[in-house]
Amino acid sequence: MNLDSNVLKKHLNILLFSGDYDKCLAALILSNGARDKGMTVTVFCAFWGLLILRDPDKLGLEDKGTYEKMFASFTPSQAEELPLSKMNMAGIGKTMLLNMMDEKDTPHLRDFLEVARKKEVRFCACKLSMEIMGFKPEELLPGIEVMDVYAYLDDAANAGIQLFI
C-alpha cells in the first residue's frame, strides 16, 4: 500500500483519559507508529491518563491537602504500576499479560513511553485535571508540558486524526 505524501504531514492528537495499562499501551503504540510514519503527535493526558506522566522519584506530599495526600498515596506512582482494564484479578491478570509479553520479547509500557519521548511525542498534562487531583508540575517526568483546555482544543482542531482513549 503506497501512502500519499500528505499522510506524512498529518498530526495525531490523543486525549488519554484512561489509567489502565492496556489502554495506555495502545495509546503509546499508536503514538510511536505515527512518529515512525513522520506524523507529529500530541498526547494530552487528563485525569487517570496523568498517571503515566508521574515521576516516582519526585512525588511528594508537601503542600497538599488531606484528600490530595490520600489520593497521591492510593494511585500508582508510575506507568508500570497501572492495572489492566479487564481481567486484572488483583494483579494476576496483569502478571500473566506481562509474562506473555516477555515470552514474545515485547516491550513494556515504560519502554514504549521512553521511546515515544525520545521520538519527540508531545506529552501534555491537563492543567485542570492536575489541580483537581493535587498533582504538581514538578512531580511529572521531565519535559512534560502543562496545557489548558483551550490549547488542547487548538491542537486537536489541527489534527488529522483525533483519538479518545
Short mmCIF file of N, CA and C in Angstrom, two decimals:
data_model
loop_
_atom_site.label_atom_id
_atom_site.label_comp_id
_atom_site.label_asym_id
_atom_site.label_seq_id
_atom_site.Cartn_x
_atom_site.Cartn_y
_atom_site.Cartn_z
N MET A 1 0.84 -1.18 0.00
CA MET A 1 0.00 0.00 0.00
C MET A 1 0.89 1.24 0.00
N ASN A 2 0.76 2.05 -1.00
CA ASN A 2 1.52 3.30 -1.08
C ASN A 2 0.74 4.41 -0.39
N LEU A 3 1.45 5.16 0.43
CA LEU A 3 0.81 6.25 1.14
C LEU A 3 1.00 7.55 0.38
N ASP A 4 -0.03 8.34 0.35
CA ASP A 4 0.03 9.67 -0.22
C ASP A 4 1.00 10.51 0.62
N SER A 5 1.75 11.41 0.00
CA SER A 5 2.71 12.22 0.76
C SER A 5 2.03 13.09 1.80
N ASN A 6 0.74 13.36 1.64
CA ASN A 6 0.01 14.16 2.65
C ASN A 6 -0.09 13.43 3.98
N VAL A 7 -0.07 12.10 3.95
CA VAL A 7 -0.16 11.33 5.18
C VAL A 7 1.00 11.69 6.10
N LEU A 8 2.16 11.92 5.51
CA LEU A 8 3.34 12.20 6.31
C LEU A 8 3.29 13.58 6.96
N LYS A 9 2.38 14.42 6.54
CA LYS A 9 2.26 15.76 7.11
C LYS A 9 1.17 15.82 8.18
N LYS A 10 0.52 14.74 8.47
CA LYS A 10 -0.61 14.75 9.38
C LYS A 10 -0.17 14.80 10.84
N HIS A 11 -1.14 15.17 11.62
CA HIS A 11 -0.93 15.28 13.06
C HIS A 11 -1.93 14.38 13.78
N LEU A 12 -1.43 13.61 14.75
CA LEU A 12 -2.26 12.74 15.58
C LEU A 12 -2.41 13.39 16.95
N ASN A 13 -3.65 13.51 17.40
CA ASN A 13 -3.94 14.04 18.73
C ASN A 13 -4.67 12.95 19.51
N ILE A 14 -4.11 12.57 20.65
CA ILE A 14 -4.74 11.58 21.52
C ILE A 14 -5.07 12.23 22.84
N LEU A 15 -6.32 12.14 23.23
CA LEU A 15 -6.72 12.53 24.58
C LEU A 15 -6.72 11.25 25.39
N LEU A 16 -5.72 11.11 26.26
CA LEU A 16 -5.58 9.90 27.08
C LEU A 16 -6.22 10.16 28.43
N PHE A 17 -7.37 9.55 28.63
CA PHE A 17 -8.16 9.73 29.84
C PHE A 17 -8.03 8.51 30.76
N SER A 18 -7.61 7.40 30.19
CA SER A 18 -7.54 6.13 30.92
C SER A 18 -6.24 6.00 31.70
N GLY A 19 -6.32 5.34 32.81
CA GLY A 19 -5.15 4.98 33.59
C GLY A 19 -4.97 3.48 33.63
N ASP A 20 -5.48 2.79 32.61
CA ASP A 20 -5.34 1.34 32.52
C ASP A 20 -4.13 1.00 31.67
N TYR A 21 -3.38 0.02 32.12
CA TYR A 21 -2.14 -0.37 31.47
C TYR A 21 -2.34 -0.65 29.98
N ASP A 22 -3.33 -1.48 29.66
CA ASP A 22 -3.53 -1.89 28.28
C ASP A 22 -3.99 -0.73 27.40
N LYS A 23 -4.80 0.16 27.92
CA LYS A 23 -5.26 1.31 27.13
C LYS A 23 -4.13 2.32 26.92
N CYS A 24 -3.32 2.53 27.95
CA CYS A 24 -2.16 3.41 27.80
C CYS A 24 -1.16 2.80 26.83
N LEU A 25 -1.02 1.48 26.87
CA LEU A 25 -0.13 0.79 25.94
C LEU A 25 -0.58 1.03 24.50
N ALA A 26 -1.89 0.92 24.26
CA ALA A 26 -2.42 1.17 22.91
C ALA A 26 -2.12 2.60 22.46
N ALA A 27 -2.31 3.57 23.36
CA ALA A 27 -2.04 4.97 23.02
C ALA A 27 -0.57 5.17 22.65
N LEU A 28 0.32 4.52 23.37
CA LEU A 28 1.75 4.68 23.10
C LEU A 28 2.19 3.94 21.85
N ILE A 29 1.60 2.79 21.59
CA ILE A 29 1.92 2.07 20.35
C ILE A 29 1.50 2.93 19.15
N LEU A 30 0.29 3.50 19.22
CA LEU A 30 -0.18 4.37 18.14
C LEU A 30 0.71 5.61 18.00
N SER A 31 1.11 6.19 19.11
CA SER A 31 1.97 7.38 19.08
C SER A 31 3.31 7.08 18.42
N ASN A 32 3.92 5.98 18.81
CA ASN A 32 5.20 5.59 18.21
C ASN A 32 5.05 5.27 16.74
N GLY A 33 3.98 4.58 16.38
CA GLY A 33 3.74 4.26 14.98
C GLY A 33 3.53 5.51 14.13
N ALA A 34 2.79 6.46 14.68
CA ALA A 34 2.56 7.72 13.95
C ALA A 34 3.86 8.48 13.75
N ARG A 35 4.71 8.50 14.76
CA ARG A 35 6.01 9.18 14.61
C ARG A 35 6.86 8.47 13.55
N ASP A 36 6.80 7.12 13.55
CA ASP A 36 7.55 6.37 12.55
C ASP A 36 7.08 6.71 11.13
N LYS A 37 5.83 7.10 10.98
CA LYS A 37 5.29 7.48 9.68
C LYS A 37 5.49 8.96 9.40
N GLY A 38 6.19 9.66 10.27
CA GLY A 38 6.50 11.06 10.04
C GLY A 38 5.44 12.03 10.53
N MET A 39 4.47 11.53 11.26
CA MET A 39 3.42 12.40 11.79
C MET A 39 3.88 13.07 13.08
N THR A 40 3.33 14.23 13.36
CA THR A 40 3.52 14.84 14.67
C THR A 40 2.44 14.28 15.59
N VAL A 41 2.75 14.21 16.88
CA VAL A 41 1.84 13.58 17.83
C VAL A 41 1.78 14.39 19.12
N THR A 42 0.56 14.62 19.59
CA THR A 42 0.34 15.18 20.92
C THR A 42 -0.51 14.19 21.71
N VAL A 43 -0.05 13.86 22.91
CA VAL A 43 -0.83 13.04 23.83
C VAL A 43 -1.19 13.94 25.00
N PHE A 44 -2.47 14.27 25.10
CA PHE A 44 -2.99 15.13 26.16
C PHE A 44 -3.55 14.22 27.24
N CYS A 45 -2.89 14.21 28.40
CA CYS A 45 -3.27 13.31 29.49
C CYS A 45 -4.15 14.05 30.49
N ALA A 46 -5.37 13.55 30.64
CA ALA A 46 -6.32 14.12 31.58
C ALA A 46 -6.72 13.08 32.61
N PHE A 47 -7.01 13.52 33.80
CA PHE A 47 -7.41 12.67 34.92
C PHE A 47 -6.55 11.42 35.02
N TRP A 48 -7.08 10.23 34.85
CA TRP A 48 -6.32 9.00 35.07
C TRP A 48 -5.16 8.86 34.10
N GLY A 49 -5.24 9.46 32.94
CA GLY A 49 -4.14 9.43 31.99
C GLY A 49 -2.88 10.10 32.51
N LEU A 50 -3.06 11.01 33.48
CA LEU A 50 -1.91 11.68 34.09
C LEU A 50 -0.96 10.70 34.77
N LEU A 51 -1.48 9.54 35.16
CA LEU A 51 -0.67 8.59 35.92
C LEU A 51 0.55 8.10 35.16
N ILE A 52 0.52 8.12 33.82
CA ILE A 52 1.71 7.69 33.07
C ILE A 52 2.80 8.75 33.08
N LEU A 53 2.45 9.96 33.47
CA LEU A 53 3.40 11.08 33.43
C LEU A 53 4.09 11.34 34.76
N ARG A 54 3.72 10.59 35.78
CA ARG A 54 4.30 10.84 37.11
C ARG A 54 5.72 10.29 37.19
N ASP A 55 6.58 11.05 37.85
CA ASP A 55 7.96 10.62 38.10
C ASP A 55 8.02 10.11 39.53
N PRO A 56 8.20 8.81 39.74
CA PRO A 56 8.16 8.25 41.09
C PRO A 56 9.23 8.81 42.02
N ASP A 57 10.29 9.34 41.45
CA ASP A 57 11.37 9.92 42.26
C ASP A 57 11.07 11.34 42.72
N LYS A 58 9.99 11.93 42.19
CA LYS A 58 9.70 13.33 42.51
C LYS A 58 8.37 13.52 43.22
N LEU A 59 7.70 12.44 43.58
CA LEU A 59 6.40 12.57 44.24
C LEU A 59 6.59 13.05 45.66
N GLY A 60 5.73 13.95 46.07
CA GLY A 60 5.82 14.47 47.43
C GLY A 60 4.44 14.76 47.98
N LEU A 61 4.39 14.89 49.29
CA LEU A 61 3.11 15.18 49.95
C LEU A 61 3.08 16.60 50.51
N GLU A 62 4.18 17.34 50.32
CA GLU A 62 4.24 18.71 50.81
C GLU A 62 3.21 19.57 50.08
N ASP A 63 2.67 20.53 50.77
CA ASP A 63 1.72 21.49 50.19
C ASP A 63 0.47 20.82 49.61
N LYS A 64 0.08 19.69 50.18
CA LYS A 64 -1.13 19.01 49.72
C LYS A 64 -2.11 18.90 50.88
N GLY A 65 -3.38 19.01 50.51
CA GLY A 65 -4.44 18.83 51.50
C GLY A 65 -4.63 17.36 51.83
N THR A 66 -5.51 17.09 52.77
CA THR A 66 -5.76 15.72 53.22
C THR A 66 -6.19 14.81 52.08
N TYR A 67 -7.18 15.25 51.31
CA TYR A 67 -7.65 14.42 50.19
C TYR A 67 -6.58 14.23 49.14
N GLU A 68 -5.81 15.28 48.86
CA GLU A 68 -4.74 15.17 47.87
C GLU A 68 -3.66 14.19 48.33
N LYS A 69 -3.34 14.20 49.63
CA LYS A 69 -2.37 13.25 50.17
C LYS A 69 -2.89 11.82 50.06
N MET A 70 -4.16 11.64 50.39
CA MET A 70 -4.75 10.30 50.28
C MET A 70 -4.75 9.84 48.83
N PHE A 71 -5.15 10.72 47.94
CA PHE A 71 -5.21 10.40 46.53
C PHE A 71 -3.83 10.02 46.01
N ALA A 72 -2.82 10.81 46.35
CA ALA A 72 -1.45 10.53 45.91
C ALA A 72 -0.96 9.19 46.44
N SER A 73 -1.37 8.84 47.64
CA SER A 73 -0.94 7.60 48.27
C SER A 73 -1.60 6.36 47.66
N PHE A 74 -2.81 6.51 47.14
CA PHE A 74 -3.56 5.36 46.64
C PHE A 74 -3.51 5.19 45.13
N THR A 75 -2.85 6.09 44.42
CA THR A 75 -2.76 5.97 42.96
C THR A 75 -1.36 5.47 42.59
N PRO A 76 -1.26 4.75 41.47
CA PRO A 76 0.06 4.27 41.04
C PRO A 76 1.03 5.42 40.85
N SER A 77 2.27 5.20 41.25
CA SER A 77 3.26 6.27 41.17
C SER A 77 3.98 6.32 39.83
N GLN A 78 3.75 5.32 38.98
CA GLN A 78 4.40 5.30 37.67
C GLN A 78 3.63 4.40 36.72
N ALA A 79 3.93 4.54 35.44
CA ALA A 79 3.19 3.84 34.39
C ALA A 79 3.16 2.33 34.58
N GLU A 80 4.26 1.75 34.96
CA GLU A 80 4.34 0.29 35.04
C GLU A 80 3.47 -0.29 36.16
N GLU A 81 2.99 0.53 37.07
CA GLU A 81 2.14 0.07 38.17
C GLU A 81 0.65 0.10 37.84
N LEU A 82 0.28 0.57 36.66
CA LEU A 82 -1.13 0.68 36.30
C LEU A 82 -1.78 -0.71 36.19
N PRO A 83 -3.05 -0.82 36.55
CA PRO A 83 -3.77 -2.10 36.42
C PRO A 83 -4.30 -2.29 35.00
N LEU A 84 -4.72 -3.50 34.70
CA LEU A 84 -5.39 -3.78 33.43
C LEU A 84 -6.83 -3.30 33.50
N SER A 85 -7.41 -3.01 32.34
CA SER A 85 -8.81 -2.57 32.30
C SER A 85 -9.77 -3.74 32.50
N LYS A 86 -9.39 -4.91 32.05
CA LYS A 86 -10.21 -6.12 32.18
C LYS A 86 -9.31 -7.24 32.67
N MET A 87 -9.89 -8.17 33.38
CA MET A 87 -9.18 -9.36 33.87
C MET A 87 -7.95 -9.02 34.70
N ASN A 88 -7.98 -7.94 35.45
CA ASN A 88 -6.83 -7.60 36.28
C ASN A 88 -6.69 -8.61 37.42
N MET A 89 -7.79 -9.04 37.99
CA MET A 89 -7.84 -10.07 39.04
C MET A 89 -6.79 -9.84 40.13
N ALA A 90 -6.87 -8.65 40.74
CA ALA A 90 -5.95 -8.26 41.81
C ALA A 90 -4.49 -8.35 41.36
N GLY A 91 -4.23 -8.10 40.09
CA GLY A 91 -2.88 -8.07 39.57
C GLY A 91 -2.42 -9.36 38.90
N ILE A 92 -3.17 -10.45 39.09
CA ILE A 92 -2.79 -11.72 38.48
C ILE A 92 -2.86 -11.64 36.96
N GLY A 93 -3.94 -11.03 36.45
CA GLY A 93 -4.11 -10.89 35.01
C GLY A 93 -2.99 -10.06 34.39
N LYS A 94 -2.60 -9.00 35.09
CA LYS A 94 -1.52 -8.17 34.55
C LYS A 94 -0.21 -8.93 34.54
N THR A 95 0.04 -9.70 35.59
CA THR A 95 1.26 -10.52 35.63
C THR A 95 1.28 -11.50 34.47
N MET A 96 0.12 -12.10 34.19
CA MET A 96 0.03 -13.03 33.06
C MET A 96 0.33 -12.31 31.75
N LEU A 97 -0.26 -11.13 31.57
CA LEU A 97 -0.02 -10.35 30.35
C LEU A 97 1.46 -10.01 30.20
N LEU A 98 2.07 -9.52 31.27
CA LEU A 98 3.48 -9.16 31.21
C LEU A 98 4.36 -10.38 30.90
N ASN A 99 4.00 -11.53 31.46
CA ASN A 99 4.75 -12.76 31.16
C ASN A 99 4.62 -13.13 29.68
N MET A 100 3.39 -12.99 29.14
CA MET A 100 3.19 -13.28 27.72
C MET A 100 3.97 -12.29 26.85
N MET A 101 3.99 -11.03 27.27
CA MET A 101 4.76 -10.02 26.53
C MET A 101 6.25 -10.37 26.57
N ASP A 102 6.74 -10.78 27.74
CA ASP A 102 8.15 -11.15 27.87
C ASP A 102 8.50 -12.36 27.00
N GLU A 103 7.59 -13.34 26.96
CA GLU A 103 7.82 -14.53 26.14
C GLU A 103 7.94 -14.17 24.66
N LYS A 104 7.23 -13.14 24.25
CA LYS A 104 7.25 -12.71 22.85
C LYS A 104 8.23 -11.55 22.63
N ASP A 105 9.01 -11.26 23.68
CA ASP A 105 10.02 -10.19 23.63
C ASP A 105 9.39 -8.85 23.22
N THR A 106 8.23 -8.56 23.79
CA THR A 106 7.51 -7.32 23.52
C THR A 106 7.86 -6.28 24.59
N PRO A 107 8.12 -5.06 24.20
CA PRO A 107 8.42 -4.03 25.20
C PRO A 107 7.23 -3.79 26.15
N HIS A 108 7.55 -3.32 27.33
CA HIS A 108 6.53 -2.98 28.32
C HIS A 108 6.10 -1.52 28.13
N LEU A 109 5.11 -1.11 28.87
CA LEU A 109 4.57 0.25 28.79
C LEU A 109 5.67 1.28 29.01
N ARG A 110 6.49 1.09 30.03
CA ARG A 110 7.56 2.06 30.32
C ARG A 110 8.50 2.20 29.12
N ASP A 111 8.74 1.09 28.40
CA ASP A 111 9.62 1.12 27.24
C ASP A 111 9.00 1.93 26.11
N PHE A 112 7.70 1.70 25.83
CA PHE A 112 7.02 2.47 24.79
C PHE A 112 6.98 3.96 25.15
N LEU A 113 6.80 4.27 26.44
CA LEU A 113 6.79 5.66 26.89
C LEU A 113 8.15 6.30 26.67
N GLU A 114 9.20 5.60 27.05
CA GLU A 114 10.56 6.13 26.88
C GLU A 114 10.88 6.37 25.40
N VAL A 115 10.52 5.43 24.55
CA VAL A 115 10.78 5.57 23.11
C VAL A 115 9.97 6.73 22.54
N ALA A 116 8.70 6.85 22.94
CA ALA A 116 7.86 7.95 22.45
C ALA A 116 8.45 9.30 22.84
N ARG A 117 8.96 9.39 24.04
CA ARG A 117 9.57 10.64 24.49
C ARG A 117 10.83 10.94 23.67
N LYS A 118 11.62 9.91 23.36
CA LYS A 118 12.82 10.10 22.53
C LYS A 118 12.45 10.50 21.11
N LYS A 119 11.30 10.02 20.64
CA LYS A 119 10.84 10.35 19.28
C LYS A 119 10.13 11.71 19.25
N GLU A 120 10.14 12.40 20.37
CA GLU A 120 9.57 13.74 20.50
C GLU A 120 8.05 13.77 20.35
N VAL A 121 7.40 12.72 20.85
CA VAL A 121 5.96 12.80 21.02
C VAL A 121 5.73 13.88 22.07
N ARG A 122 4.80 14.74 21.82
CA ARG A 122 4.50 15.85 22.74
C ARG A 122 3.50 15.34 23.79
N PHE A 123 3.96 15.25 25.04
CA PHE A 123 3.11 14.83 26.13
C PHE A 123 2.69 16.06 26.94
N CYS A 124 1.39 16.21 27.10
CA CYS A 124 0.84 17.36 27.82
C CYS A 124 -0.05 16.89 28.94
N ALA A 125 0.07 17.55 30.07
CA ALA A 125 -0.76 17.25 31.23
C ALA A 125 -1.87 18.29 31.32
N CYS A 126 -3.09 17.83 31.51
CA CYS A 126 -4.23 18.73 31.63
C CYS A 126 -4.12 19.55 32.91
N LYS A 127 -4.09 20.84 32.77
CA LYS A 127 -3.92 21.75 33.90
C LYS A 127 -5.02 21.57 34.95
N LEU A 128 -6.27 21.54 34.51
CA LEU A 128 -7.38 21.41 35.46
C LEU A 128 -7.37 20.06 36.14
N SER A 129 -7.09 19.00 35.39
CA SER A 129 -7.02 17.66 35.99
C SER A 129 -5.94 17.62 37.06
N MET A 130 -4.80 18.24 36.78
CA MET A 130 -3.72 18.27 37.77
C MET A 130 -4.15 19.01 39.03
N GLU A 131 -4.83 20.13 38.86
CA GLU A 131 -5.28 20.90 40.01
C GLU A 131 -6.27 20.10 40.85
N ILE A 132 -7.22 19.45 40.20
CA ILE A 132 -8.23 18.68 40.91
C ILE A 132 -7.60 17.50 41.65
N MET A 133 -6.68 16.81 40.99
CA MET A 133 -6.08 15.61 41.57
C MET A 133 -4.92 15.91 42.52
N GLY A 134 -4.52 17.16 42.58
CA GLY A 134 -3.46 17.55 43.50
C GLY A 134 -2.06 17.21 43.03
N PHE A 135 -1.88 17.06 41.72
CA PHE A 135 -0.55 16.79 41.17
C PHE A 135 0.14 18.12 40.87
N LYS A 136 1.41 18.17 41.14
CA LYS A 136 2.21 19.37 40.89
C LYS A 136 3.08 19.17 39.64
N PRO A 137 3.33 20.23 38.87
CA PRO A 137 4.17 20.09 37.67
C PRO A 137 5.53 19.46 37.96
N GLU A 138 6.10 19.77 39.12
CA GLU A 138 7.43 19.23 39.45
C GLU A 138 7.39 17.73 39.76
N GLU A 139 6.20 17.14 39.88
CA GLU A 139 6.08 15.70 40.14
C GLU A 139 6.01 14.89 38.83
N LEU A 140 6.03 15.58 37.72
CA LEU A 140 5.92 14.92 36.42
C LEU A 140 7.30 14.61 35.84
N LEU A 141 7.32 13.72 34.88
CA LEU A 141 8.56 13.42 34.16
C LEU A 141 9.10 14.70 33.52
N PRO A 142 10.40 14.78 33.31
CA PRO A 142 10.97 15.97 32.68
C PRO A 142 10.39 16.19 31.28
N GLY A 143 10.19 17.46 30.94
CA GLY A 143 9.75 17.83 29.60
C GLY A 143 8.25 17.75 29.36
N ILE A 144 7.48 17.47 30.38
CA ILE A 144 6.03 17.40 30.21
C ILE A 144 5.46 18.81 30.27
N GLU A 145 4.67 19.13 29.29
CA GLU A 145 4.05 20.45 29.20
C GLU A 145 2.69 20.42 29.91
N VAL A 146 2.40 21.43 30.69
CA VAL A 146 1.08 21.57 31.30
C VAL A 146 0.25 22.44 30.36
N MET A 147 -0.91 21.94 29.98
CA MET A 147 -1.71 22.59 28.94
C MET A 147 -3.15 22.79 29.44
N ASP A 148 -3.72 23.94 29.11
CA ASP A 148 -5.13 24.15 29.45
C ASP A 148 -6.02 23.66 28.32
N VAL A 149 -7.30 23.64 28.56
CA VAL A 149 -8.25 23.08 27.60
C VAL A 149 -8.26 23.84 26.28
N TYR A 150 -8.04 25.14 26.32
CA TYR A 150 -8.07 25.93 25.10
C TYR A 150 -6.90 25.57 24.18
N ALA A 151 -5.72 25.40 24.75
CA ALA A 151 -4.56 24.99 23.95
C ALA A 151 -4.77 23.57 23.42
N TYR A 152 -5.37 22.71 24.24
CA TYR A 152 -5.66 21.35 23.77
C TYR A 152 -6.61 21.40 22.57
N LEU A 153 -7.66 22.18 22.68
CA LEU A 153 -8.63 22.26 21.59
C LEU A 153 -8.01 22.81 20.31
N ASP A 154 -7.09 23.76 20.44
CA ASP A 154 -6.38 24.26 19.26
C ASP A 154 -5.57 23.14 18.61
N ASP A 155 -4.88 22.36 19.44
CA ASP A 155 -4.08 21.26 18.92
C ASP A 155 -4.98 20.21 18.26
N ALA A 156 -6.08 19.86 18.91
CA ALA A 156 -6.99 18.85 18.37
C ALA A 156 -7.63 19.33 17.06
N ALA A 157 -7.96 20.62 16.97
CA ALA A 157 -8.58 21.16 15.77
C ALA A 157 -7.65 21.08 14.57
N ASN A 158 -6.35 21.05 14.82
CA ASN A 158 -5.36 20.98 13.75
C ASN A 158 -4.91 19.55 13.45
N ALA A 159 -5.51 18.59 14.12
CA ALA A 159 -5.10 17.19 13.93
C ALA A 159 -5.91 16.53 12.82
N GLY A 160 -5.22 15.74 12.02
CA GLY A 160 -5.92 14.96 11.01
C GLY A 160 -6.58 13.73 11.61
N ILE A 161 -6.03 13.27 12.73
CA ILE A 161 -6.58 12.12 13.45
C ILE A 161 -6.70 12.50 14.92
N GLN A 162 -7.87 12.26 15.48
CA GLN A 162 -8.13 12.53 16.90
C GLN A 162 -8.66 11.26 17.54
N LEU A 163 -8.06 10.88 18.66
CA LEU A 163 -8.49 9.67 19.36
C LEU A 163 -8.72 9.98 20.83
N PHE A 164 -9.71 9.31 21.40
CA PHE A 164 -10.00 9.42 22.84
C PHE A 164 -9.82 8.03 23.42
N ILE A 165 -8.86 7.92 24.31
CA ILE A 165 -8.57 6.61 24.91
C ILE A 165 -8.68 6.74 26.41
#
